[in-house]
Coordinates of C-alpha atoms and ligand atoms in Angstrom, one line a residue:
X82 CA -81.1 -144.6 80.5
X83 CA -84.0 -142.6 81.6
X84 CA -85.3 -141.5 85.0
X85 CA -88.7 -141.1 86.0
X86 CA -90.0 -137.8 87.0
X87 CA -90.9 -139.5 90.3
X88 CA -87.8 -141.6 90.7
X89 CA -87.6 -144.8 91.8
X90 CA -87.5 -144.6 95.6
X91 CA -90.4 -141.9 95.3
X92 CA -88.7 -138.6 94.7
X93 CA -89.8 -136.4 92.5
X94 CA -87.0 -134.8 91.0
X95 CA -88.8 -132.3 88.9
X96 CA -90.3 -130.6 91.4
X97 CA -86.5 -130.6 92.7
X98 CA -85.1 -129.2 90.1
X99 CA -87.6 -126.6 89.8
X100 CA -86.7 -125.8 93.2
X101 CA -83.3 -126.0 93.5
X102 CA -81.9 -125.3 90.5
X103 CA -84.5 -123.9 87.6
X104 CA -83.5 -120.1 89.3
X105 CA -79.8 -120.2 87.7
X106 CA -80.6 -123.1 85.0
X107 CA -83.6 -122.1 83.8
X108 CA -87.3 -124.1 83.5
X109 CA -86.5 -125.5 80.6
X110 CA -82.5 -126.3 81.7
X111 CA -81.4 -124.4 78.8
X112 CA -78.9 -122.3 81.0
X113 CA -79.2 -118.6 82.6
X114 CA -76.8 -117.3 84.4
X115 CA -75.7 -121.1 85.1
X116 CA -74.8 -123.2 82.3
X117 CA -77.4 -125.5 80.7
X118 CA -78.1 -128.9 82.2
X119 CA -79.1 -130.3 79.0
X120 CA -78.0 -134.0 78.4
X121 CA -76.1 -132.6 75.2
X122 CA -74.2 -130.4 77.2
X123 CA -73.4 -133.1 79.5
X124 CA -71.9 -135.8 77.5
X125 CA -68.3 -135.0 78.7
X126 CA -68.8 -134.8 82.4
X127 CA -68.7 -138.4 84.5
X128 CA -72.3 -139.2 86.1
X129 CA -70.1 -139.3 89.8
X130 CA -68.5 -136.1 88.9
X131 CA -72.4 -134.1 88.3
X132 CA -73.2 -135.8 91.6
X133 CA -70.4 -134.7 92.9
X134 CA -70.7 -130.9 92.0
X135 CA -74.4 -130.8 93.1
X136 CA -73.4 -132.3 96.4
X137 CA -70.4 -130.2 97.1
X138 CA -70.6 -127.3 94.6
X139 CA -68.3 -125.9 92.3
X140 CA -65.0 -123.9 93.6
X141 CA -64.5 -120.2 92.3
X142 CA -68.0 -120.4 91.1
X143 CA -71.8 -119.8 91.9
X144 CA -72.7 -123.3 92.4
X145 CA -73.0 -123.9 95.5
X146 CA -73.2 -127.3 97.3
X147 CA -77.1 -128.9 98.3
X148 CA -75.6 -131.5 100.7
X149 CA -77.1 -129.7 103.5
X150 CA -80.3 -129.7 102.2
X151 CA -80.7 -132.3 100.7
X152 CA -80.8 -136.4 101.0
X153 CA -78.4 -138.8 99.4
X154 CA -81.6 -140.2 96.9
X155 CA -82.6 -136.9 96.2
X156 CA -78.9 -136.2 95.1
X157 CA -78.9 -139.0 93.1
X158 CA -82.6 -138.4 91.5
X159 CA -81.3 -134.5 91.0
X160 CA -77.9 -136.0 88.8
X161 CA -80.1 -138.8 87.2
X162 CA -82.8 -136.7 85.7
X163 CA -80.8 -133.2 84.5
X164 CA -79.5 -136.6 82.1
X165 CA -82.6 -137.0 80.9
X166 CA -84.4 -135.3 77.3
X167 CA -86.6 -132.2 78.3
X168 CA -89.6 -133.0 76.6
X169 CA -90.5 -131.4 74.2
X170 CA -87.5 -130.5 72.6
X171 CA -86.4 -126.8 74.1
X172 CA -86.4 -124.1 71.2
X173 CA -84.3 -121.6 70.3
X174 CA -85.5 -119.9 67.3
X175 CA -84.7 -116.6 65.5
X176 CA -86.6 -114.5 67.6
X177 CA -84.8 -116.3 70.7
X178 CA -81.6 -115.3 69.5
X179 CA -82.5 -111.3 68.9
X180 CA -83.4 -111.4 71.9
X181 CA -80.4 -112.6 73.6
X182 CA -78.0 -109.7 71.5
X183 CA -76.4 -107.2 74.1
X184 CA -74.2 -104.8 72.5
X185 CA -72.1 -102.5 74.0
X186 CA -71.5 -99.5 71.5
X187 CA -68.2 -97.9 71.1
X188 CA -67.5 -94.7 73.2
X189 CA -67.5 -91.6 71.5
X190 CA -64.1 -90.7 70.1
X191 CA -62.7 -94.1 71.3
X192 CA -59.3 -94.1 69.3
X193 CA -58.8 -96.9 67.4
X194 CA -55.3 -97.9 68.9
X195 CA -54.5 -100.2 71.8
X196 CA -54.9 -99.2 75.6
X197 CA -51.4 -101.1 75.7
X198 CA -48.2 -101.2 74.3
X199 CA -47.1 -104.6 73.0
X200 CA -46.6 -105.6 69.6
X201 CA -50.4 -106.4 68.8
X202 CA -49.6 -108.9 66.1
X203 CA -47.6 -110.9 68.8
X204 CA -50.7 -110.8 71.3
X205 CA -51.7 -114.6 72.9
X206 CA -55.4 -115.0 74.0
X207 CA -55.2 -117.7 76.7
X208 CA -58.5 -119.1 77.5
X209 CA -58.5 -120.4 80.8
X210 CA -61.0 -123.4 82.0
X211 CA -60.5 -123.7 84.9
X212 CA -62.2 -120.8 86.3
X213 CA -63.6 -119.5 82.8
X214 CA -61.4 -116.5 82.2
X215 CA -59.3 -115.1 79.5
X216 CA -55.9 -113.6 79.9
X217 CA -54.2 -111.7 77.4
X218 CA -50.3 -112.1 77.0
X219 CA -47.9 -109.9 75.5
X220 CA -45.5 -112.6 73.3
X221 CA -42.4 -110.6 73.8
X222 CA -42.6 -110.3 77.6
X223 CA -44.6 -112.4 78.4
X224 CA -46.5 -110.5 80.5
X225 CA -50.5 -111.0 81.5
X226 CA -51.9 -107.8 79.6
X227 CA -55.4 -108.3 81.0
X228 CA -57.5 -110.7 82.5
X229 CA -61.2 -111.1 82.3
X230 CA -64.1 -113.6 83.2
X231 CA -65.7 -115.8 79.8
X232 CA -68.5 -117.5 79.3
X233 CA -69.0 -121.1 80.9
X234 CA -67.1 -123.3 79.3
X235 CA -65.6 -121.9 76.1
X236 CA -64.7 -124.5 73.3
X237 CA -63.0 -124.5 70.0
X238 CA -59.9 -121.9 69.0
X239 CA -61.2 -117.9 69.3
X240 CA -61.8 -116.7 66.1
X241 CA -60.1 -113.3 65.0
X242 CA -60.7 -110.4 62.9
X243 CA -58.6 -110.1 59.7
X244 CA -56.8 -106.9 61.4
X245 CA -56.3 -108.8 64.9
X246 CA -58.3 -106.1 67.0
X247 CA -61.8 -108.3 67.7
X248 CA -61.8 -112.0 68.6
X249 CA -64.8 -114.0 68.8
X250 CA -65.4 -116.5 71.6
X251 CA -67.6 -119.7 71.4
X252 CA -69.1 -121.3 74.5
X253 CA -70.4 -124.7 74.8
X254 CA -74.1 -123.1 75.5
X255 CA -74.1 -120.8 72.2
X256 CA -73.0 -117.9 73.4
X257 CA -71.0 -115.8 71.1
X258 CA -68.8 -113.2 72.7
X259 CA -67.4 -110.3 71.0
X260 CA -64.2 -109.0 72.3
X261 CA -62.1 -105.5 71.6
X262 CA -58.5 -106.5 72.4
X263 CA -57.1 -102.9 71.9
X264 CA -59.8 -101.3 73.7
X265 CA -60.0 -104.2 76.5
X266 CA -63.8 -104.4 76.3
X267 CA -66.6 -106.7 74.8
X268 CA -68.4 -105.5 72.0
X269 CA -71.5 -107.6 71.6
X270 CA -72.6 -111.2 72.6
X271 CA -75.5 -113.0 71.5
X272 CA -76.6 -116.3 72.0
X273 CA -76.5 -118.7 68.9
X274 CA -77.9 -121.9 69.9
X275 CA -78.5 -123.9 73.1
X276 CA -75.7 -126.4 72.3
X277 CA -72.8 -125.1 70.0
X278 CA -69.7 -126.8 68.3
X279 CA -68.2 -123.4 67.1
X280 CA -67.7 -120.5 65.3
X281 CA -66.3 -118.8 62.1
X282 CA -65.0 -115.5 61.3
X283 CA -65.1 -114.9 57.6
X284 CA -61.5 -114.0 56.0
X285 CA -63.3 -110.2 55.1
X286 CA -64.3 -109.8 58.9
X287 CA -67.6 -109.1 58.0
X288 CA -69.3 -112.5 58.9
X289 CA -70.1 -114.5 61.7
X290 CA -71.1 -118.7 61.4
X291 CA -71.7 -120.4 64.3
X292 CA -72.5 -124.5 63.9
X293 CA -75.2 -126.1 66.7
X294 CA -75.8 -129.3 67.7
X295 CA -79.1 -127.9 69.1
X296 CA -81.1 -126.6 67.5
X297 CA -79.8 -128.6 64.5
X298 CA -78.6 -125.5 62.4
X299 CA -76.0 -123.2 61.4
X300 CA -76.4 -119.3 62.4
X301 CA -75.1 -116.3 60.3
X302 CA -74.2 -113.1 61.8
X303 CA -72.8 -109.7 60.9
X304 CA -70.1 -108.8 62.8
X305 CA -72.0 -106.9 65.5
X306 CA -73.3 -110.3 66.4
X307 CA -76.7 -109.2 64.7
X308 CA -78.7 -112.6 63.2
X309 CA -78.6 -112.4 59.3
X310 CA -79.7 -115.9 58.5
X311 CA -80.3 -119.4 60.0
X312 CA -79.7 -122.4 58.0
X313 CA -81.9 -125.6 59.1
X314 CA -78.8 -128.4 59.0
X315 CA -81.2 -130.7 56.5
X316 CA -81.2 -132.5 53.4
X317 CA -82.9 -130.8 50.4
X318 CA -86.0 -132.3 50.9
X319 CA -85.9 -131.4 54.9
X320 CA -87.1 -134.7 55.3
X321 CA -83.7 -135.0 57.8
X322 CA -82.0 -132.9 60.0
X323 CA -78.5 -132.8 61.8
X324 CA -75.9 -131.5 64.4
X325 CA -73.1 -129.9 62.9
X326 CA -69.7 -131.2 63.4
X327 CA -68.2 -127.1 62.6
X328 CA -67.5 -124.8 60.4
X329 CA -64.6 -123.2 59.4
X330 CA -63.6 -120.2 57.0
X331 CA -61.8 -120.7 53.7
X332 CA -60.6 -116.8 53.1
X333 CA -58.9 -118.2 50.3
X334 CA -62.3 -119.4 48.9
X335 CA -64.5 -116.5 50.6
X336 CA -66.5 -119.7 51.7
X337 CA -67.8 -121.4 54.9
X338 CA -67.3 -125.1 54.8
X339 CA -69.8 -126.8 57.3
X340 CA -69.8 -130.1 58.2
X341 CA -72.7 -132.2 59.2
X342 CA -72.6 -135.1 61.5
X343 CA -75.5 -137.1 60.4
X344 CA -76.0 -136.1 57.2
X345 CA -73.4 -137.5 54.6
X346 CA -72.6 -133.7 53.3
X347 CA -70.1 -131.0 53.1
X348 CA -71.5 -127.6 52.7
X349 CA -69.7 -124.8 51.2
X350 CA -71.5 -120.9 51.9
X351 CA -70.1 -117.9 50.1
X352 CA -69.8 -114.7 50.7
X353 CA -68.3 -113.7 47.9
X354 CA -71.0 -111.1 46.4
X355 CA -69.3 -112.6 43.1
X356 CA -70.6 -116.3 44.2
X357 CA -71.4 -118.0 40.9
X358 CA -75.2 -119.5 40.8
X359 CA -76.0 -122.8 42.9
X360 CA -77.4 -125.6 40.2
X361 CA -78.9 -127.9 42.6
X362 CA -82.3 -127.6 42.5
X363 CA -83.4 -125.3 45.3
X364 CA -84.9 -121.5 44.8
X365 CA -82.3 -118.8 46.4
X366 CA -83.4 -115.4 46.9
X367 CA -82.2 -114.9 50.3
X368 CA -83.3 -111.1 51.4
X369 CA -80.4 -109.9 53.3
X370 CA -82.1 -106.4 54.7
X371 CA -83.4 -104.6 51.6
X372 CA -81.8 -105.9 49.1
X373 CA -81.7 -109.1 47.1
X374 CA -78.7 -111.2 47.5
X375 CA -77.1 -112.6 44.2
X376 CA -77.9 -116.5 43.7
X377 CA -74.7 -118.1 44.9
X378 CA -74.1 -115.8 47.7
X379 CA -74.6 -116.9 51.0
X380 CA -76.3 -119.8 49.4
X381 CA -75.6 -123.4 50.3
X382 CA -73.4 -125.5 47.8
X383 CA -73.5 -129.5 48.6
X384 CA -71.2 -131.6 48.1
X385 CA -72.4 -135.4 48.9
X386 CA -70.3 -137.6 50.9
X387 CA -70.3 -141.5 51.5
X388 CA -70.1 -140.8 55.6
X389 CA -70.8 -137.8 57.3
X390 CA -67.8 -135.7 59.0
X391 CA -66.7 -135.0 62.1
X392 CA -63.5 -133.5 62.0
X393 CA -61.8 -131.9 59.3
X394 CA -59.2 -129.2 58.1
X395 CA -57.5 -127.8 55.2
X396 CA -54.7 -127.9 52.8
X397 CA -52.8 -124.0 52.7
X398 CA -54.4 -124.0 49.1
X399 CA -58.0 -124.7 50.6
X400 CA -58.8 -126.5 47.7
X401 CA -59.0 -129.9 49.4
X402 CA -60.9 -130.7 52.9
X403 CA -59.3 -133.4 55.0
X404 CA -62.1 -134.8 57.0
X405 CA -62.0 -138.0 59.2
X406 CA -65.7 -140.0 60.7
X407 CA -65.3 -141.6 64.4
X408 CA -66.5 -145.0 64.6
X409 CA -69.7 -144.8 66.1
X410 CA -68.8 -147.6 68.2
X411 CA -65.4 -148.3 70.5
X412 CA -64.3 -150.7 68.6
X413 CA -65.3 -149.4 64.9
X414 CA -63.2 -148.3 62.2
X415 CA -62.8 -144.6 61.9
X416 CA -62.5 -143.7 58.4
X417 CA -60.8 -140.3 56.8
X418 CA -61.0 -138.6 53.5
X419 CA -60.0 -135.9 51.0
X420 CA -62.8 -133.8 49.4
X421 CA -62.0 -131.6 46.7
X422 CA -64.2 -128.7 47.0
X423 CA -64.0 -127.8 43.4
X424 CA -64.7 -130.8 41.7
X425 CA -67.1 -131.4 44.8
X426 CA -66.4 -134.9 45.4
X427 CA -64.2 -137.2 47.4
X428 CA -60.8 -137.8 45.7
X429 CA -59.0 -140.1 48.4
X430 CA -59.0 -142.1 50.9
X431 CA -56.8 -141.2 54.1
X432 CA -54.4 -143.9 54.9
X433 CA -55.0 -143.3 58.6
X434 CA -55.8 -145.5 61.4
X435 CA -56.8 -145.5 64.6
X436 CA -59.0 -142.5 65.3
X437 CA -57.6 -139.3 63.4
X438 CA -58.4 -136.0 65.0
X439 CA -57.5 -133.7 61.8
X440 CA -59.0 -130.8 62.9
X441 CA -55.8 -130.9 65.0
X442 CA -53.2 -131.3 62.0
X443 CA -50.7 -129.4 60.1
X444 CA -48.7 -129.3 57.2
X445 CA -45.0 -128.6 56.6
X446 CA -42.5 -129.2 53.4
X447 CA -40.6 -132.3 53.5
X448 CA -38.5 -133.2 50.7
X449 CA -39.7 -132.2 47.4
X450 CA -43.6 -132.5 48.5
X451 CA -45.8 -131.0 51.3
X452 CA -46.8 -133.6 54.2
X453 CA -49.8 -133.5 56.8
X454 CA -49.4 -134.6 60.2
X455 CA -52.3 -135.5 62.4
X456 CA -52.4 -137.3 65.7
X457 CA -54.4 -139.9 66.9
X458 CA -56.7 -139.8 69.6
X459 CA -56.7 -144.1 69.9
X460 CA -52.9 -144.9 68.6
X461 CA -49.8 -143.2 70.3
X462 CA -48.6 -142.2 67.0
X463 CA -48.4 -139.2 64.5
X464 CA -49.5 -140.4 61.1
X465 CA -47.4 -138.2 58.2
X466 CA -49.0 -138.5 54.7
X467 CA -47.7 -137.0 51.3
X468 CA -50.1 -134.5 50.2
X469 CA -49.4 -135.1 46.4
X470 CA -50.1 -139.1 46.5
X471 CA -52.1 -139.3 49.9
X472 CA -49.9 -142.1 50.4
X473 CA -48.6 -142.5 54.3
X474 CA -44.7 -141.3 54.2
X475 CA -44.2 -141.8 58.0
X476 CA -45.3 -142.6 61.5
X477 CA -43.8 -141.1 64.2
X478 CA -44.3 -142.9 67.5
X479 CA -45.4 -141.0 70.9
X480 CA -45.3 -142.6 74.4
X481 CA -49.5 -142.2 74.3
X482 CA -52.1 -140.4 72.5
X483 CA -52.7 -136.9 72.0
X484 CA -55.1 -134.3 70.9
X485 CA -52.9 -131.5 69.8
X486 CA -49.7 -130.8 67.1
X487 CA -48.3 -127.8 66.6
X488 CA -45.1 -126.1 64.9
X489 CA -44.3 -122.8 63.1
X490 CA -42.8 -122.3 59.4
X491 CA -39.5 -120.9 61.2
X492 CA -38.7 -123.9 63.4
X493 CA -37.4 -127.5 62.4
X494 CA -39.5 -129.3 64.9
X495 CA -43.0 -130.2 65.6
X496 CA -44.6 -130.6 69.3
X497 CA -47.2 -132.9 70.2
X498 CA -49.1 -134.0 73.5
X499 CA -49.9 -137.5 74.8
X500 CA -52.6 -135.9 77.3
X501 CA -55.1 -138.8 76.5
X502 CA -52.4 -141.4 77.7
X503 CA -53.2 -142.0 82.0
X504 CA -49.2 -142.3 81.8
X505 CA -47.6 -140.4 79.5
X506 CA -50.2 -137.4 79.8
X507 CA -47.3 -135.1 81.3
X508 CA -45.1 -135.2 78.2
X509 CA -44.5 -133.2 75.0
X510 CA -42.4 -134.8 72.4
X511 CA -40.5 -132.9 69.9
X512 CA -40.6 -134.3 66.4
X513 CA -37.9 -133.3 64.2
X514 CA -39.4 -132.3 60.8
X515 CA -36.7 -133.3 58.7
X516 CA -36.4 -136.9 59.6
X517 CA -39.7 -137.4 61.2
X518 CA -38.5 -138.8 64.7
X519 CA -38.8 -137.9 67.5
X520 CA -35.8 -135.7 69.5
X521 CA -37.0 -134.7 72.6
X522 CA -39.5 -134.8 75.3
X523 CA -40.3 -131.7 77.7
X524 CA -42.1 -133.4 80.9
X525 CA -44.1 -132.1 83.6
X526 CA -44.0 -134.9 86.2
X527 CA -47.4 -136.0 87.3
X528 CA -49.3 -133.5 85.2
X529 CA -51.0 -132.8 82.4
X530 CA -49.0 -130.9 79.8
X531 CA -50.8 -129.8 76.6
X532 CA -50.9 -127.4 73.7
X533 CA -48.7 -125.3 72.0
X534 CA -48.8 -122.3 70.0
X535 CA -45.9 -120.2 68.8
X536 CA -44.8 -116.9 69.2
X537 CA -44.9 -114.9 65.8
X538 CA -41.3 -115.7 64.9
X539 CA -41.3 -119.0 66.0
X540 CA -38.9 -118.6 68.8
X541 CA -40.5 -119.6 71.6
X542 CA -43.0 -122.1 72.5
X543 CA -46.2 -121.9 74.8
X544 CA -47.5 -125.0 76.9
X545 CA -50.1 -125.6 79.0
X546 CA -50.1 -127.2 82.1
X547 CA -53.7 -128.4 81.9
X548 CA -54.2 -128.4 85.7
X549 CA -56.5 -126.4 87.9
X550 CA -53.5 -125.2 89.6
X551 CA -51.6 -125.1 86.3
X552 CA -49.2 -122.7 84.2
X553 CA -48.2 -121.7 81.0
X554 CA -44.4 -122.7 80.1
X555 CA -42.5 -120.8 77.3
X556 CA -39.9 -122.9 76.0
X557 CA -37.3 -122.0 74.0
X558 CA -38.2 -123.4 70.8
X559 CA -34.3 -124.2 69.6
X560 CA -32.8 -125.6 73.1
X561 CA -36.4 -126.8 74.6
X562 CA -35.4 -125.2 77.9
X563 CA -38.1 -123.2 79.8
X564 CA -37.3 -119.2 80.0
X565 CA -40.5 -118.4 81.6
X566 CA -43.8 -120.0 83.8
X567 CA -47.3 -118.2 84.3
X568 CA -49.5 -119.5 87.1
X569 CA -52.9 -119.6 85.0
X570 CA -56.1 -122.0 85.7
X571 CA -56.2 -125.0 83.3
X572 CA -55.5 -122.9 80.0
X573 CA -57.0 -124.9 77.8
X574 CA -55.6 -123.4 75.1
X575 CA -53.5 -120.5 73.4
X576 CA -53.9 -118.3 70.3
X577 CA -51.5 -116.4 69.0
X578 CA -53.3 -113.4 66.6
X579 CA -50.4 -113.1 63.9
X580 CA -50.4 -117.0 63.1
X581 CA -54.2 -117.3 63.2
X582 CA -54.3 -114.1 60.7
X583 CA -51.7 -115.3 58.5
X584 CA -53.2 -118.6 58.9
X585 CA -50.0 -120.5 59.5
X586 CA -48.7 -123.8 58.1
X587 CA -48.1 -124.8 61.6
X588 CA -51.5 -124.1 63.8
X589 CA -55.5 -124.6 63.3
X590 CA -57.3 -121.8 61.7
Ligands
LIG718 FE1 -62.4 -129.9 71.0 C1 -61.2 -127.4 69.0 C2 -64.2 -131.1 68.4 C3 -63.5 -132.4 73.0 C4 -60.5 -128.6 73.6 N1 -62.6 -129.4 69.1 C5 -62.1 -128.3 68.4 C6 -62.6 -128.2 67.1 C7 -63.5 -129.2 67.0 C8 -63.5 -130.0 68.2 C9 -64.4 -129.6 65.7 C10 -62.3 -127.1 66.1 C11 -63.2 -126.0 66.3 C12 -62.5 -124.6 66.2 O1 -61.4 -124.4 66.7 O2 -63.2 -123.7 65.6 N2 -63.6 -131.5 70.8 C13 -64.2 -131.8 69.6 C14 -64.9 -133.1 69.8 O3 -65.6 -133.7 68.9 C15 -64.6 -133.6 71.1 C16 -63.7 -134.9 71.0 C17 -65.8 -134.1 71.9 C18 -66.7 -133.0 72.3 O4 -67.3 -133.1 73.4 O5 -66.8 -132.0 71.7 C19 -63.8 -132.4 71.7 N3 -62.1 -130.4 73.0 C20 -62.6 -131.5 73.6 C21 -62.2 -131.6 74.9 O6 -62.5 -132.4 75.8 C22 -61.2 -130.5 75.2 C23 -59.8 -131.2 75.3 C24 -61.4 -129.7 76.4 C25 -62.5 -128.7 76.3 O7 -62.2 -127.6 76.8 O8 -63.6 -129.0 75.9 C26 -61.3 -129.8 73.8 N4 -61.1 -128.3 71.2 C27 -60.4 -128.0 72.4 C28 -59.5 -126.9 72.1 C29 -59.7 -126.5 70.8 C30 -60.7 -127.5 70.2 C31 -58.6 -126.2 73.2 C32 -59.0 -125.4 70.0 C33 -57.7 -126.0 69.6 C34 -56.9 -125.0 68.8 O9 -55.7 -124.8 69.1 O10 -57.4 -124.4 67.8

C-alpha cells in the first residue's frame, strides 16, 4: 500500500526524508554509508519495527533516534513512504559499479603466509548480525583470531578461494567484499547491485557471480572484484526480465548455475575456456578485454523449466539440480524438482511437502544408495529421499521447523534447528543417520539456537545462539556435551574453509 508524498494528515515525507535521512541513505535511498531504504531491501523487517528504529535508533550503530525532533505523524509518514517504489526505478548500471570498486593492493613483499598460526584449513569465518562484524576462529582452540566490522547486513554463506586464503562476502545492498584471511585485510569491494541474493566463487578462483534482485541481472567479476560482464536476467527475446533467486558454482562442471525467480529457467555459464558452442539461437562473441572469448564460454546455456526456482542445491556429482518454488501464496503448494543439467530438462518430481528449503540440504549414504535431507520451513519435519528413485525413504519429525541441516562425512548424526518454531526455536535435534530418528536434542532455554558447521574432522560441532547477546557453543559431536561458549552478537552463521573447499557431503557450498 502506497503513501503519498504529502501523507495523509499533510506531511510531506519527502521533503523529510531528504532531510533527515537522504545524507546517510542517499537521494535516491539506494544506500551510502547507511543501508538502502528501498522497499526490496525491506521486505524482512516488520512495519513497527522500521518505526521503531527511526524513532529510537539503532544500538552499536550510526542510526540515531529522530524522536526528539520529530512528531509521532511524521514518524509514521517517514516509515510509510521509505516502503514505497522510488520512482523511476533507481539504476545501477555498468559504469555505477566501476565506480564503486576500491581495491586495496597488496604490500610490497607481503609474504604469502598467515599473520597467525592455526591450522588454516580448520579456520571458521563467523559472520556476526548483530552488530555486522566478522570473527575469525581458530577450529582447534577455538580462539577468536580476529575480528572486524562487515558490510550491513551480510546474507548467504561467504564464498572461498579454492586455496582457502580469500573469502568473498555478500551484503544484502550488493556489496561485494574481498577478504585476505592470512594477511587479515580486505582486498577489494565493489558494489554489484542495489539489492543482491548472493555470490559465487568459481571452483578455479578466478571468477566472481553475484545474482540481483535489482537491477534484474547477474554480474561477473574477476577476482579483483573488477566488472567483466553483466547479464540482463531475460528471456531470449528480452521481452521479460527477472530477480534472481542465486547462483551457485559447479567446480565439477566449471559452470555457474543461476536461477531465475520469474522466469521458468535454469541457466548454466561456463568458464571452461573448453565450453562446447551454445545452439540456442543467440550470437555470442562476448569480448572479454582483447580477446575473443570461445562460443560456449561464459555464454548462457538454458534450460527451460515448468516453474521458476527459488531454492536449489546439488547432488556431490553436480549432474542434477534439486530446486524447490515457494507457493506464491500462504496457503499454496510449494512444488520441488530434479533438473538434470546434461540432458537439460527436468527428470523428477520431489516427493516433498510443505515448503522445502533445499538450498539448506545435504546428502549422506544410507544403506546401499545415497539420500538427501532437506528441512522444511512450514512442516516440523526432515523429508529423507533416495537419490536413485527420488522416492521419499523417510521423515524424521522435529518439535518445529527449521532453516538449517548440517552433518560431516566423519560423524553418524545429523543436526537440525527448529528456529522458525515460537516454541521450540531453542532446540537442536540430533538425527541419527543410520536409522533416521531422532536421538537427541541440545537446548538453549528461551533462545534461539541455530546453525551448525563442523570442524574439519568432524569432531566438534559449532552452534549459534542467534541472539543479540548470543554465543557460539562447540559441542562435542560424539557425546553432544558443550566443551566451549564464545560470547558473539547474533552469528548468523559459520563457515568452516576446509568443508566449503572440499565441498563436503554434509554443508552448503
Ligand atoms: Fe537466507 C543462505 C535465500 C532469509 C540466513 N538464503 C541463503 C541462500 C539462499 C537464501 C538462496 C544460499 C545463498 C548462498 O549461500 O550463497 N534466505 C533466502 C530466502 O529466500 C529467504 C527465505 C528470504 C529472504 O529475504 O531472502 C532467506 N536467510 C534468510 C533469513 O531471514 C536469515 C535466517 C537471516 C539473515 O541473516 O538474513 C537467512 N541464508 C541465511 C544464512 C545463509 C543463507 C545464514 C547461509 C547458510 C549456510 O550455511 O550456507
Amino acid at each position: 500500500m502506497g503513501m503519498d508524498i504529502a501523507g495523509a494528515q499533510g506531511v510531506d515525507a519527502k521533503a523529510l526524508y531528504r532531510q533527515h535521512c537522504a545524507v546517510c541513505h542517499g537521494e535516491q535511498r539506494t544506500g551510502a554509508m547507511g543501508p538502502a531504504l528501498l522497499p526490496e531491501s525491506l521486505t524482512r523487517i516488520r512495519p513497527a519495527e522500521v518505526l521503531e528504529v527511526i524513532t529510537h535508533g539503532r544500538v552499536a550503530t550510526q542510526m540515531p533516534g529522530f524522536a526528539q525532533q520529530l512528531s509521532a505523524t511524521e514518524l509514521s509518514a517517514l516509515a510509510a513512504f521509505i516502503r514505497t517504489p522510488v520512482v523511476p526505478t533507481p539504476r545501477w548500471g555498468d559504469e555505477d559499479i566501476r565506480a564503486s570498486r576500491v581495491f586495496h593492493p597488496a604490500p610490497a613483499a607481503d609474504p604469502a603466509k598467515p599473520l597467525w598460526t592455526a591450522d588454516p584449513m580448520n579456520l571458521f569465518v563467523v559472520v556476526e548480525g548483530g552488530d555486522h562484524h566478522i570473527s575469525l576462529l581458530d577450529g582447534d582452540k577455538f580462539e577468536v583470531i580476529t575480528r572486524f566490522p562487515s558490510r550491513f547486513a551480510l546474507h548467504g554463506g561467504p564464498k572461498f578461494t579454492p586455496d582457502g586464503r580469500y573469502v568473498f562476502f555478500g551484503s544484502r545492498d550488493g556489496w561485494i567484499t574481498k577478504y585476505d584471511l592470512w594477511r587479515l585485510r580486505v582486498v577489494a569491494e565493489v558494489r554489484a547491485g542495489l539489492n543482491m541474493r548472493n555470490v559465487a566463487v568459481s571452483g578455479d578462483g578466478q571468477w566472481v557471480m553475484a545474482a540481483n534482485y535489482l537491477p534484474h541481472s547477474v554480474v561477473l567479476f574477476d577476482a579483483d572484484l573488477n566488472l567483466k560482464k553483466t547479464y540482463p536476467a531475460a528471456t531470449l527475446d528480452g521481452k521479460q526480465t527477472s530477480r534472481v533467486s542465486a547462483v551457485y558454482d559447479a567446480t565439477p562442471r566449471q559452470s555457474f548455475v543461476v536461477a531465475l525467480k520469474d522466469i521458468p529457467e535454469l541457466w548454466e555459464i561456463s568458464y571452461s575456456p573448453k565450453a562446447e558452442p551454445i545452439y540456442d539461437g543467440l550470437v555470442h562473441d562476448y569480448k572479454m578485454g582483447e580477446s575473443i572469448a570461445k562460443p560456449g564460454f561464459l555464454g548462457v546455456r538454458r534450460t527451460p523449466l515448468d516453474e521458476p526456482l527459488d531454492d536449489f542445491f546439488f547432488d556431490q556429482s553436480y549432474r542434477h539440480a534439486l530446486g524447490a518454488t515457494r507457493p506464491k501464496t500462504g496457503d499454496g503448494a510449494a512444488t520441488a524438482q530434479v533438473v538434470n543439467l546434461d540432458v537439460r530438462r527436468k527428470i523428477a518430481d520431489l516427493p516433498i511437502a510443505g515448503m522445502p528449503h533445499l538450498g539448506s540440504g545435504i546428502t549422506f549414504a544410507w544403506k546401499d544408495s545415497t539420500v538427501l535431507a532437506s528441512p522444511n520451513l512450514k512442516d516440523g519435519a526432515i523429508d529423507v529421499i533416495d537419490m536413485k528413485t527420488w522416492e521419499p525413504v523417510g521423515t524424521v519429525p522435529t518439535p518445529g521447523p527449521g532453516f538449517f541441516m548440517r552433518s560431516h562425512e566423519n560423524t553418524p548424526y545429523a543436526w537440525t534447528d527448529s528456529m522458525m518454531s515460537p516454541k521450540a526455536r531453542d532446540t537442536m535435534t540430533i538425527i541419527d543417520k543410520a536409522t533416521l530418528k531422532p536421538v537427541a536434542t541440545v537446548r538453549e532455554p528461551g533462545k534461539t539456537l541455530a546453525h551448525i558447521e563442523f570442524t574439519k574432522d568432524g569432531r566438534y560441532a559449532l552452534a549459534s545462539v542467534w541472539e543479540m547477546d548470543g554465543a557460539l557453543i562447540v559441542y562435542d559431536a560424539a557425546t553432544f556435551k558443550e566443551v566451549r561458549r564464545l560470547p558473539m552478537s547474533k552469528p548468523v552463521g559459520k563457515y568452516n574453509v576446509w568443508n566449503k573447499i572440499t565441498r563436503s557431503e554434509g554443508t552448503s557450498h
